[in-house]
Amino acid sequence: MSPYLATLVTFLIAIAFLRLMDFLANRGYIESRLSRKIIHIGTGPIFVLCWLMFIDIYYSRWLAALVPLVITLQFALVGLGIL
């Protein structure tokens, strides 16, 4: 699989997981605290499992690193009240 496609798929899976947890918390199916814990516990293994999609090219590691970087920046911007 192309490393660019692998990056896109990894982003989509991670964002879908985050949105699912937000949906469940907003609907009251799970508490907000539990949702945050599930997000913290779940995003790491999802990211690690997605590593298997990246081929062995020197820039794949940088593309793979974009996913947690962008998600972290998003959380930081939300926490700072910018988003």
PDB file of N, CA and C in Angstrom:
ATOM      1  N   MET A   1       0.853  -1.174   0.000  1.00  0.00           N
ATOM      2  CA  MET A   1       0.000   0.000   0.000  1.00  0.00           C
ATOM      3  C   MET A   1       0.897   1.234   0.000  1.00  0.00           C
ATOM      4  N   SER A   2       0.486   2.224  -0.718  1.00  0.00           N
ATOM      5  CA  SER A   2       1.216   3.486  -0.757  1.00  0.00           C
ATOM      6  C   SER A   2       1.279   4.091   0.646  1.00  0.00           C
ATOM      7  N   PRO A   3       2.412   4.660   1.039  1.00  0.00           N
ATOM      8  CA  PRO A   3       2.489   5.269   2.370  1.00  0.00           C
ATOM      9  C   PRO A   3       1.524   6.445   2.528  1.00  0.00           C
ATOM     10  N   TYR A   4       1.221   7.131   1.437  1.00  0.00           N
ATOM     11  CA  TYR A   4       0.256   8.235   1.508  1.00  0.00           C
ATOM     12  C   TYR A   4      -1.149   7.704   1.762  1.00  0.00           C
ATOM     13  N   LEU A   5      -1.482   6.617   1.095  1.00  0.00           N
ATOM     14  CA  LEU A   5      -2.781   5.991   1.321  1.00  0.00           C
ATOM     15  C   LEU A   5      -2.853   5.412   2.732  1.00  0.00           C
ATOM     16  N   ALA A   6      -1.772   4.813   3.192  1.00  0.00           N
ATOM     17  CA  ALA A   6      -1.732   4.275   4.555  1.00  0.00           C
ATOM     18  C   ALA A   6      -1.931   5.390   5.579  1.00  0.00           C
ATOM     19  N   THR A   7      -1.342   6.552   5.326  1.00  0.00           N
ATOM     20  CA  THR A   7      -1.521   7.698   6.227  1.00  0.00           C
ATOM     21  C   THR A   7      -2.976   8.134   6.244  1.00  0.00           C
ATOM     22  N   LEU A   8      -3.578   8.222   5.074  1.00  0.00           N
ATOM     23  CA  LEU A   8      -4.980   8.619   4.982  1.00  0.00           C
ATOM     24  C   LEU A   8      -5.885   7.621   5.692  1.00  0.00           C
ATOM     25  N   VAL A   9      -5.671   6.343   5.460  1.00  0.00           N
ATOM     26  CA  VAL A   9      -6.487   5.308   6.104  1.00  0.00           C
ATOM     27  C   VAL A   9      -6.308   5.361   7.624  1.00  0.00           C
ATOM     28  N   THR A  10      -5.085   5.554   8.078  1.00  0.00           N
ATOM     29  CA  THR A  10      -4.824   5.645   9.516  1.00  0.00           C
ATOM     30  C   THR A  10      -5.547   6.842  10.112  1.00  0.00           C
ATOM     31  N   PHE A  11      -5.488   7.996   9.429  1.00  0.00           N
ATOM     32  CA  PHE A  11      -6.231   9.178   9.875  1.00  0.00           C
ATOM     33  C   PHE A  11      -7.718   8.882   9.960  1.00  0.00           C
ATOM     34  N   LEU A  12      -8.263   8.267   8.929  1.00  0.00           N
ATOM     35  CA  LEU A  12      -9.699   7.993   8.897  1.00  0.00           C
ATOM     36  C   LEU A  12     -10.121   7.057  10.024  1.00  0.00           C
ATOM     37  N   ILE A  13      -9.333   6.025  10.274  1.00  0.00           N
ATOM     38  CA  ILE A  13      -9.654   5.092  11.359  1.00  0.00           C
ATOM     39  C   ILE A  13      -9.581   5.800  12.706  1.00  0.00           C
ATOM     40  N   ALA A  14      -8.532   6.588  12.912  1.00  0.00           N
ATOM     41  CA  ALA A  14      -8.366   7.292  14.189  1.00  0.00           C
ATOM     42  C   ALA A  14      -9.487   8.301  14.412  1.00  0.00           C
ATOM     43  N   ILE A  15      -9.815   9.073  13.393  1.00  0.00           N
ATOM     44  CA  ILE A  15     -10.878  10.072  13.522  1.00  0.00           C
ATOM     45  C   ILE A  15     -12.231   9.395  13.726  1.00  0.00           C
ATOM     46  N   ALA A  16     -12.481   8.300  13.025  1.00  0.00           N
ATOM     47  CA  ALA A  16     -13.742   7.573  13.210  1.00  0.00           C
ATOM     48  C   ALA A  16     -13.866   7.067  14.641  1.00  0.00           C
ATOM     49  N   PHE A  17     -12.772   6.555  15.196  1.00  0.00           N
ATOM     50  CA  PHE A  17     -12.789   6.075  16.580  1.00  0.00           C
ATOM     51  C   PHE A  17     -13.065   7.230  17.545  1.00  0.00           C
ATOM     52  N   LEU A  18     -12.400   8.363  17.336  1.00  0.00           N
ATOM     53  CA  LEU A  18     -12.613   9.520  18.210  1.00  0.00           C
ATOM     54  C   LEU A  18     -14.046  10.027  18.114  1.00  0.00           C
ATOM     55  N   ARG A  19     -14.579  10.094  16.907  1.00  0.00           N
ATOM     56  CA  ARG A  19     -15.958  10.565  16.727  1.00  0.00           C
ATOM     57  C   ARG A  19     -16.966   9.584  17.323  1.00  0.00           C
ATOM     58  N   LEU A  20     -16.684   8.293  17.227  1.00  0.00           N
ATOM     59  CA  LEU A  20     -17.569   7.296  17.834  1.00  0.00           C
ATOM     60  C   LEU A  20     -17.629   7.489  19.346  1.00  0.00           C
ATOM     61  N   MET A  21     -16.488   7.704  19.963  1.00  0.00           N
ATOM     62  CA  MET A  21     -16.464   7.917  21.411  1.00  0.00           C
ATOM     63  C   MET A  21     -17.190   9.208  21.782  1.00  0.00           C
ATOM     64  N   ASP A  22     -17.015  10.264  20.990  1.00  0.00           N
ATOM     65  CA  ASP A  22     -17.737  11.519  21.226  1.00  0.00           C
ATOM     66  C   ASP A  22     -19.239  11.311  21.096  1.00  0.00           C
ATOM     67  N   PHE A  23     -19.642  10.569  20.075  1.00  0.00           N
ATOM     68  CA  PHE A  23     -21.059  10.288  19.857  1.00  0.00           C
ATOM     69  C   PHE A  23     -21.654   9.541  21.045  1.00  0.00           C
ATOM     70  N   LEU A  24     -20.959   8.488  21.483  1.00  0.00           N
ATOM     71  CA  LEU A  24     -21.463   7.690  22.606  1.00  0.00           C
ATOM     72  C   LEU A  24     -21.551   8.518  23.882  1.00  0.00           C
ATOM     73  N   ALA A  25     -20.590   9.397  24.096  1.00  0.00           N
ATOM     74  CA  ALA A  25     -20.609  10.247  25.287  1.00  0.00           C
ATOM     75  C   ALA A  25     -21.717  11.298  25.190  1.00  0.00           C
ATOM     76  N   ASN A  26     -21.881  11.907  24.030  1.00  0.00           N
ATOM     77  CA  ASN A  26     -22.907  12.940  23.863  1.00  0.00           C
ATOM     78  C   ASN A  26     -24.316  12.378  23.969  1.00  0.00           C
ATOM     79  N   ARG A  27     -24.507  11.144  23.545  1.00  0.00           N
ATOM     80  CA  ARG A  27     -25.821  10.498  23.639  1.00  0.00           C
ATOM     81  C   ARG A  27     -26.098   9.939  25.032  1.00  0.00           C
ATOM     82  N   GLY A  28     -25.085   9.925  25.881  1.00  0.00           N
ATOM     83  CA  GLY A  28     -25.269   9.432  27.233  1.00  0.00           C
ATOM     84  C   GLY A  28     -25.102   7.935  27.385  1.00  0.00           C
ATOM     85  N   TYR A  29     -24.620   7.264  26.351  1.00  0.00           N
ATOM     86  CA  TYR A  29     -24.404   5.820  26.445  1.00  0.00           C
ATOM     87  C   TYR A  29     -23.228   5.497  27.363  1.00  0.00           C
ATOM     88  N   ILE A  30     -22.227   6.374  27.371  1.00  0.00           N
ATOM     89  CA  ILE A  30     -21.099   6.243  28.294  1.00  0.00           C
ATOM     90  C   ILE A  30     -20.812   7.625  28.875  1.00  0.00           C
ATOM     91  N   GLU A  31     -20.208   7.640  30.050  1.00  0.00           N
ATOM     92  CA  GLU A  31     -19.866   8.912  30.679  1.00  0.00           C
ATOM     93  C   GLU A  31     -18.702   9.570  29.944  1.00  0.00           C
ATOM     94  N   SER A  32     -18.639  10.877  30.062  1.00  0.00           N
ATOM     95  CA  SER A  32     -17.571  11.631  29.406  1.00  0.00           C
ATOM     96  C   SER A  32     -16.196  11.194  29.903  1.00  0.00           C
ATOM     97  N   ARG A  33     -16.077  10.956  31.210  1.00  0.00           N
ATOM     98  CA  ARG A  33     -14.793  10.495  31.768  1.00  0.00           C
ATOM     99  C   ARG A  33     -14.381   9.158  31.179  1.00  0.00           C
ATOM    100  N   LEU A  34     -15.340   8.251  31.080  1.00  0.00           N
ATOM    101  CA  LEU A  34     -15.054   6.937  30.509  1.00  0.00           C
ATOM    102  C   LEU A  34     -14.673   7.066  29.034  1.00  0.00           C
ATOM    103  N   SER A  35     -15.348   7.949  28.332  1.00  0.00           N
ATOM    104  CA  SER A  35     -15.026   8.177  26.924  1.00  0.00           C
ATOM    105  C   SER A  35     -13.579   8.628  26.767  1.00  0.00           C
ATOM    106  N   ARG A  36     -13.145   9.560  27.607  1.00  0.00           N
ATOM    107  CA  ARG A  36     -11.754  10.029  27.538  1.00  0.00           C
ATOM    108  C   ARG A  36     -10.782   8.899  27.828  1.00  0.00           C
ATOM    109  N   LYS A  37     -11.109   8.061  28.800  1.00  0.00           N
ATOM    110  CA  LYS A  37     -10.222   6.939  29.123  1.00  0.00           C
ATOM    111  C   LYS A  37     -10.143   5.946  27.965  1.00  0.00           C
ATOM    112  N   ILE A  38     -11.292   5.655  27.360  1.00  0.00           N
ATOM    113  CA  ILE A  38     -11.304   4.735  26.217  1.00  0.00           C
ATOM    114  C   ILE A  38     -10.501   5.319  25.057  1.00  0.00           C
ATOM    115  N   ILE A  39     -10.624   6.624  24.842  1.00  0.00           N
ATOM    116  CA  ILE A  39      -9.850   7.278  23.781  1.00  0.00           C
ATOM    117  C   ILE A  39      -8.361   7.135  24.052  1.00  0.00           C
ATOM    118  N   HIS A  40      -7.942   7.399  25.291  1.00  0.00           N
ATOM    119  CA  HIS A  40      -6.518   7.299  25.620  1.00  0.00           C
ATOM    120  C   HIS A  40      -6.009   5.868  25.499  1.00  0.00           C
ATOM    121  N   ILE A  41      -6.812   4.923  25.914  1.00  0.00           N
ATOM    122  CA  ILE A  41      -6.398   3.519  25.857  1.00  0.00           C
ATOM    123  C   ILE A  41      -6.475   2.984  24.427  1.00  0.00           C
ATOM    124  N   GLY A  42      -7.449   3.417  23.656  1.00  0.00           N
ATOM    125  CA  GLY A  42      -7.702   2.830  22.349  1.00  0.00           C
ATOM    126  C   GLY A  42      -6.908   3.391  21.190  1.00  0.00           C
ATOM    127  N   THR A  43      -6.539   4.667  21.245  1.00  0.00           N
ATOM    128  CA  THR A  43      -5.871   5.248  20.080  1.00  0.00           C
ATOM    129  C   THR A  43      -4.474   4.692  19.866  1.00  0.00           C
ATOM    130  N   GLY A  44      -3.760   4.378  20.919  1.00  0.00           N
ATOM    131  CA  GLY A  44      -2.413   3.812  20.771  1.00  0.00           C
ATOM    132  C   GLY A  44      -2.411   2.487  20.029  1.00  0.00           C
ATOM    133  N   PRO A  45      -3.189   1.507  20.484  1.00  0.00           N
ATOM    134  CA  PRO A  45      -3.227   0.232  19.761  1.00  0.00           C
ATOM    135  C   PRO A  45      -3.734   0.359  18.324  1.00  0.00           C
ATOM    136  N   ILE A  46      -4.682   1.256  18.087  1.00  0.00           N
ATOM    137  CA  ILE A  46      -5.147   1.460  16.711  1.00  0.00           C
ATOM    138  C   ILE A  46      -3.991   1.941  15.849  1.00  0.00           C
ATOM    139  N   PHE A  47      -3.233   2.896  16.359  1.00  0.00           N
ATOM    140  CA  PHE A  47      -2.099   3.433  15.608  1.00  0.00           C
ATOM    141  C   PHE A  47      -1.053   2.353  15.363  1.00  0.00           C
ATOM    142  N   VAL A  48      -0.751   1.562  16.378  1.00  0.00           N
ATOM    143  CA  VAL A  48       0.252   0.500  16.226  1.00  0.00           C
ATOM    144  C   VAL A  48      -0.206  -0.532  15.196  1.00  0.00           C
ATOM    145  N   LEU A  49      -1.477  -0.905  15.219  1.00  0.00           N
ATOM    146  CA  LEU A  49      -1.984  -1.863  14.232  1.00  0.00           C
ATOM    147  C   LEU A  49      -1.932  -1.297  12.814  1.00  0.00           C
ATOM    148  N   CYS A  50      -2.089  -0.002  12.692  1.00  0.00           N
ATOM    149  CA  CYS A  50      -2.032   0.621  11.365  1.00  0.00           C
ATOM    150  C   CYS A  50      -0.613   0.695  10.820  1.00  0.00           C
ATOM    151  N   TRP A  51       0.405   0.546  11.663  1.00  0.00           N
ATOM    152  CA  TRP A  51       1.788   0.535  11.183  1.00  0.00           C
ATOM    153  C   TRP A  51       1.990  -0.532  10.118  1.00  0.00           C
ATOM    154  N   LEU A  52       1.240  -1.622  10.222  1.00  0.00           N
ATOM    155  CA  LEU A  52       1.396  -2.724   9.276  1.00  0.00           C
ATOM    156  C   LEU A  52       1.050  -2.324   7.845  1.00  0.00           C
ATOM    157  N   MET A  53       0.311  -1.245   7.675  1.00  0.00           N
ATOM    158  CA  MET A  53      -0.046  -0.793   6.330  1.00  0.00           C
ATOM    159  C   MET A  53       1.094  -0.037   5.651  1.00  0.00           C
ATOM    160  N   PHE A  54       2.049   0.443   6.419  1.00  0.00           N
ATOM    161  CA  PHE A  54       3.131   1.251   5.862  1.00  0.00           C
ATOM    162  C   PHE A  54       4.246   0.354   5.335  1.00  0.00           C
ATOM    163  N   ILE A  55       4.683   0.645   4.108  1.00  0.00           N
ATOM    164  CA  ILE A  55       5.773  -0.125   3.516  1.00  0.00           C
ATOM    165  C   ILE A  55       7.110   0.429   4.000  1.00  0.00           C
ATOM    166  N   ASP A  56       8.150  -0.325   3.769  1.00  0.00           N
ATOM    167  CA  ASP A  56       9.479   0.032   4.272  1.00  0.00           C
ATOM    168  C   ASP A  56      10.179   1.015   3.328  1.00  0.00           C
ATOM    169  N   ILE A  57       9.757   2.264   3.414  1.00  0.00           N
ATOM    170  CA  ILE A  57      10.392   3.367   2.684  1.00  0.00           C
ATOM    171  C   ILE A  57      10.788   4.394   3.743  1.00  0.00           C
ATOM    172  N   TYR A  58      11.900   5.060   3.535  1.00  0.00           N
ATOM    173  CA  TYR A  58      12.441   5.935   4.578  1.00  0.00           C
ATOM    174  C   TYR A  58      11.463   7.010   5.043  1.00  0.00           C
ATOM    175  N   TYR A  59      10.613   7.507   4.176  1.00  0.00           N
ATOM    176  CA  TYR A  59       9.706   8.579   4.591  1.00  0.00           C
ATOM    177  C   TYR A  59       8.390   8.057   5.170  1.00  0.00           C
ATOM    178  N   SER A  60       8.175   6.751   5.166  1.00  0.00           N
ATOM    179  CA  SER A  60       6.959   6.189   5.761  1.00  0.00           C
ATOM    180  C   SER A  60       6.865   6.515   7.243  1.00  0.00           C
ATOM    181  N   ARG A  61       7.999   6.479   7.925  1.00  0.00           N
ATOM    182  CA  ARG A  61       7.979   6.767   9.373  1.00  0.00           C
ATOM    183  C   ARG A  61       7.495   8.182   9.650  1.00  0.00           C
ATOM    184  N   TRP A  62       7.857   9.132   8.769  1.00  0.00           N
ATOM    185  CA  TRP A  62       7.439  10.518   8.970  1.00  0.00           C
ATOM    186  C   TRP A  62       5.957  10.682   8.666  1.00  0.00           C
ATOM    187  N   LEU A  63       5.489  10.000   7.651  1.00  0.00           N
ATOM    188  CA  LEU A  63       4.060  10.050   7.344  1.00  0.00           C
ATOM    189  C   LEU A  63       3.247   9.406   8.464  1.00  0.00           C
ATOM    190  N   ALA A  64       3.734   8.291   8.984  1.00  0.00           N
ATOM    191  CA  ALA A  64       3.038   7.629  10.094  1.00  0.00           C
ATOM    192  C   ALA A  64       3.013   8.527  11.328  1.00  0.00           C
ATOM    193  N   ALA A  65       4.089   9.259  11.559  1.00  0.00           N
ATOM    194  CA  ALA A  65       4.170  10.140  12.730  1.00  0.00           C
ATOM    195  C   ALA A  65       3.235  11.340  12.618  1.00  0.00           C
ATOM    196  N   LEU A  66       2.797  11.663  11.410  1.00  0.00           N
ATOM    197  CA  LEU A  66       1.866  12.778  11.242  1.00  0.00           C
ATOM    198  C   LEU A  66       0.537  12.532  11.945  1.00  0.00           C
ATOM    199  N   VAL A  67       0.109  11.289  11.985  1.00  0.00           N
ATOM    200  CA  VAL A  67      -1.208  10.974  12.549  1.00  0.00           C
ATOM    201  C   VAL A  67      -1.286  11.360  14.028  1.00  0.00           C
ATOM    202  N   PRO A  68      -0.426  10.840  14.905  1.00  0.00           N
ATOM    203  CA  PRO A  68      -0.529  11.260  16.301  1.00  0.00           C
ATOM    204  C   PRO A  68      -0.184  12.737  16.497  1.00  0.00           C
ATOM    205  N   LEU A  69       0.688  13.287  15.650  1.00  0.00           N
ATOM    206  CA  LEU A  69       1.024  14.709  15.761  1.00  0.00           C
ATOM    207  C   LEU A  69      -0.201  15.577  15.508  1.00  0.00           C
ATOM    208  N   VAL A  70      -0.912  15.303  14.434  1.00  0.00           N
ATOM    209  CA  VAL A  70      -2.088  16.107  14.095  1.00  0.00           C
ATOM    210  C   VAL A  70      -3.188  15.929  15.139  1.00  0.00           C
ATOM    211  N   ILE A  71      -3.389  14.715  15.607  1.00  0.00           N
ATOM    212  CA  ILE A  71      -4.411  14.480  16.632  1.00  0.00           C
ATOM    213  C   ILE A  71      -4.036  15.194  17.929  1.00  0.00           C
ATOM    214  N   THR A  72      -2.761  15.165  18.295  1.00  0.00           N
ATOM    215  CA  THR A  72      -2.302  15.871  19.490  1.00  0.00           C
ATOM    216  C   THR A  72      -2.493  17.374  19.335  1.00  0.00           C
ATOM    217  N   LEU A  73      -2.154  17.910  18.175  1.00  0.00           N
ATOM    218  CA  LEU A  73      -2.362  19.342  17.929  1.00  0.00           C
ATOM    219  C   LEU A  73      -3.839  19.708  18.012  1.00  0.00           C
ATOM    220  N   GLN A  74      -4.694  18.842  17.491  1.00  0.00           N
ATOM    221  CA  GLN A  74      -6.131  19.094  17.573  1.00  0.00           C
ATOM    222  C   GLN A  74      -6.582  19.148  19.030  1.00  0.00           C
ATOM    223  N   PHE A  75      -6.154  18.181  19.841  1.00  0.00           N
ATOM    224  CA  PHE A  75      -6.523  18.181  21.256  1.00  0.00           C
ATOM    225  C   PHE A  75      -5.987  19.422  21.958  1.00  0.00           C
ATOM    226  N   ALA A  76      -4.769  19.833  21.625  1.00  0.00           N
ATOM    227  CA  ALA A  76      -4.182  21.026  22.239  1.00  0.00           C
ATOM    228  C   ALA A  76      -4.982  22.274  21.870  1.00  0.00           C
ATOM    229  N   LEU A  77      -5.364  22.391  20.610  1.00  0.00           N
ATOM    230  CA  LEU A  77      -6.139  23.553  20.179  1.00  0.00           C
ATOM    231  C   LEU A  77      -7.520  23.585  20.828  1.00  0.00           C
ATOM    232  N   VAL A  78      -8.129  22.424  20.989  1.00  0.00           N
ATOM    233  CA  VAL A  78      -9.423  22.361  21.683  1.00  0.00           C
ATOM    234  C   VAL A  78      -9.239  22.744  23.151  1.00  0.00           C
ATOM    235  N   GLY A  79      -8.199  22.211  23.779  1.00  0.00           N
ATOM    236  CA  GLY A  79      -7.934  22.521  25.183  1.00  0.00           C
ATOM    237  C   GLY A  79      -7.634  23.987  25.426  1.00  0.00           C
ATOM    238  N   LEU A  80      -7.001  24.636  24.455  1.00  0.00           N
ATOM    239  CA  LEU A  80      -6.688  26.060  24.567  1.00  0.00           C
ATOM    240  C   LEU A  80      -7.871  26.950  24.190  1.00  0.00           C
ATOM    241  N   GLY A  81      -8.952  26.336  23.723  1.00  0.00           N
ATOM    242  CA  GLY A  81     -10.144  27.087  23.357  1.00  0.00           C
ATOM    243  C   GLY A  81     -10.086  27.702  21.969  1.00  0.00           C
ATOM    244  N   ILE A  82      -9.117  27.299  21.174  1.00  0.00           N
ATOM    245  CA  ILE A  82      -8.980  27.841  19.823  1.00  0.00           C
ATOM    246  C   ILE A  82      -9.955  27.159  18.869  1.00  0.00           C
ATOM    247  N   LEU A  83     -10.181  25.878  19.060  1.00  0.00           N
ATOM    248  CA  LEU A  83     -11.165  25.134  18.248  1.00  0.00           C
ATOM    249  C   LEU A  83     -12.404  24.833  19.059  1.00  0.00           C
TER     250      LEU A  83
END
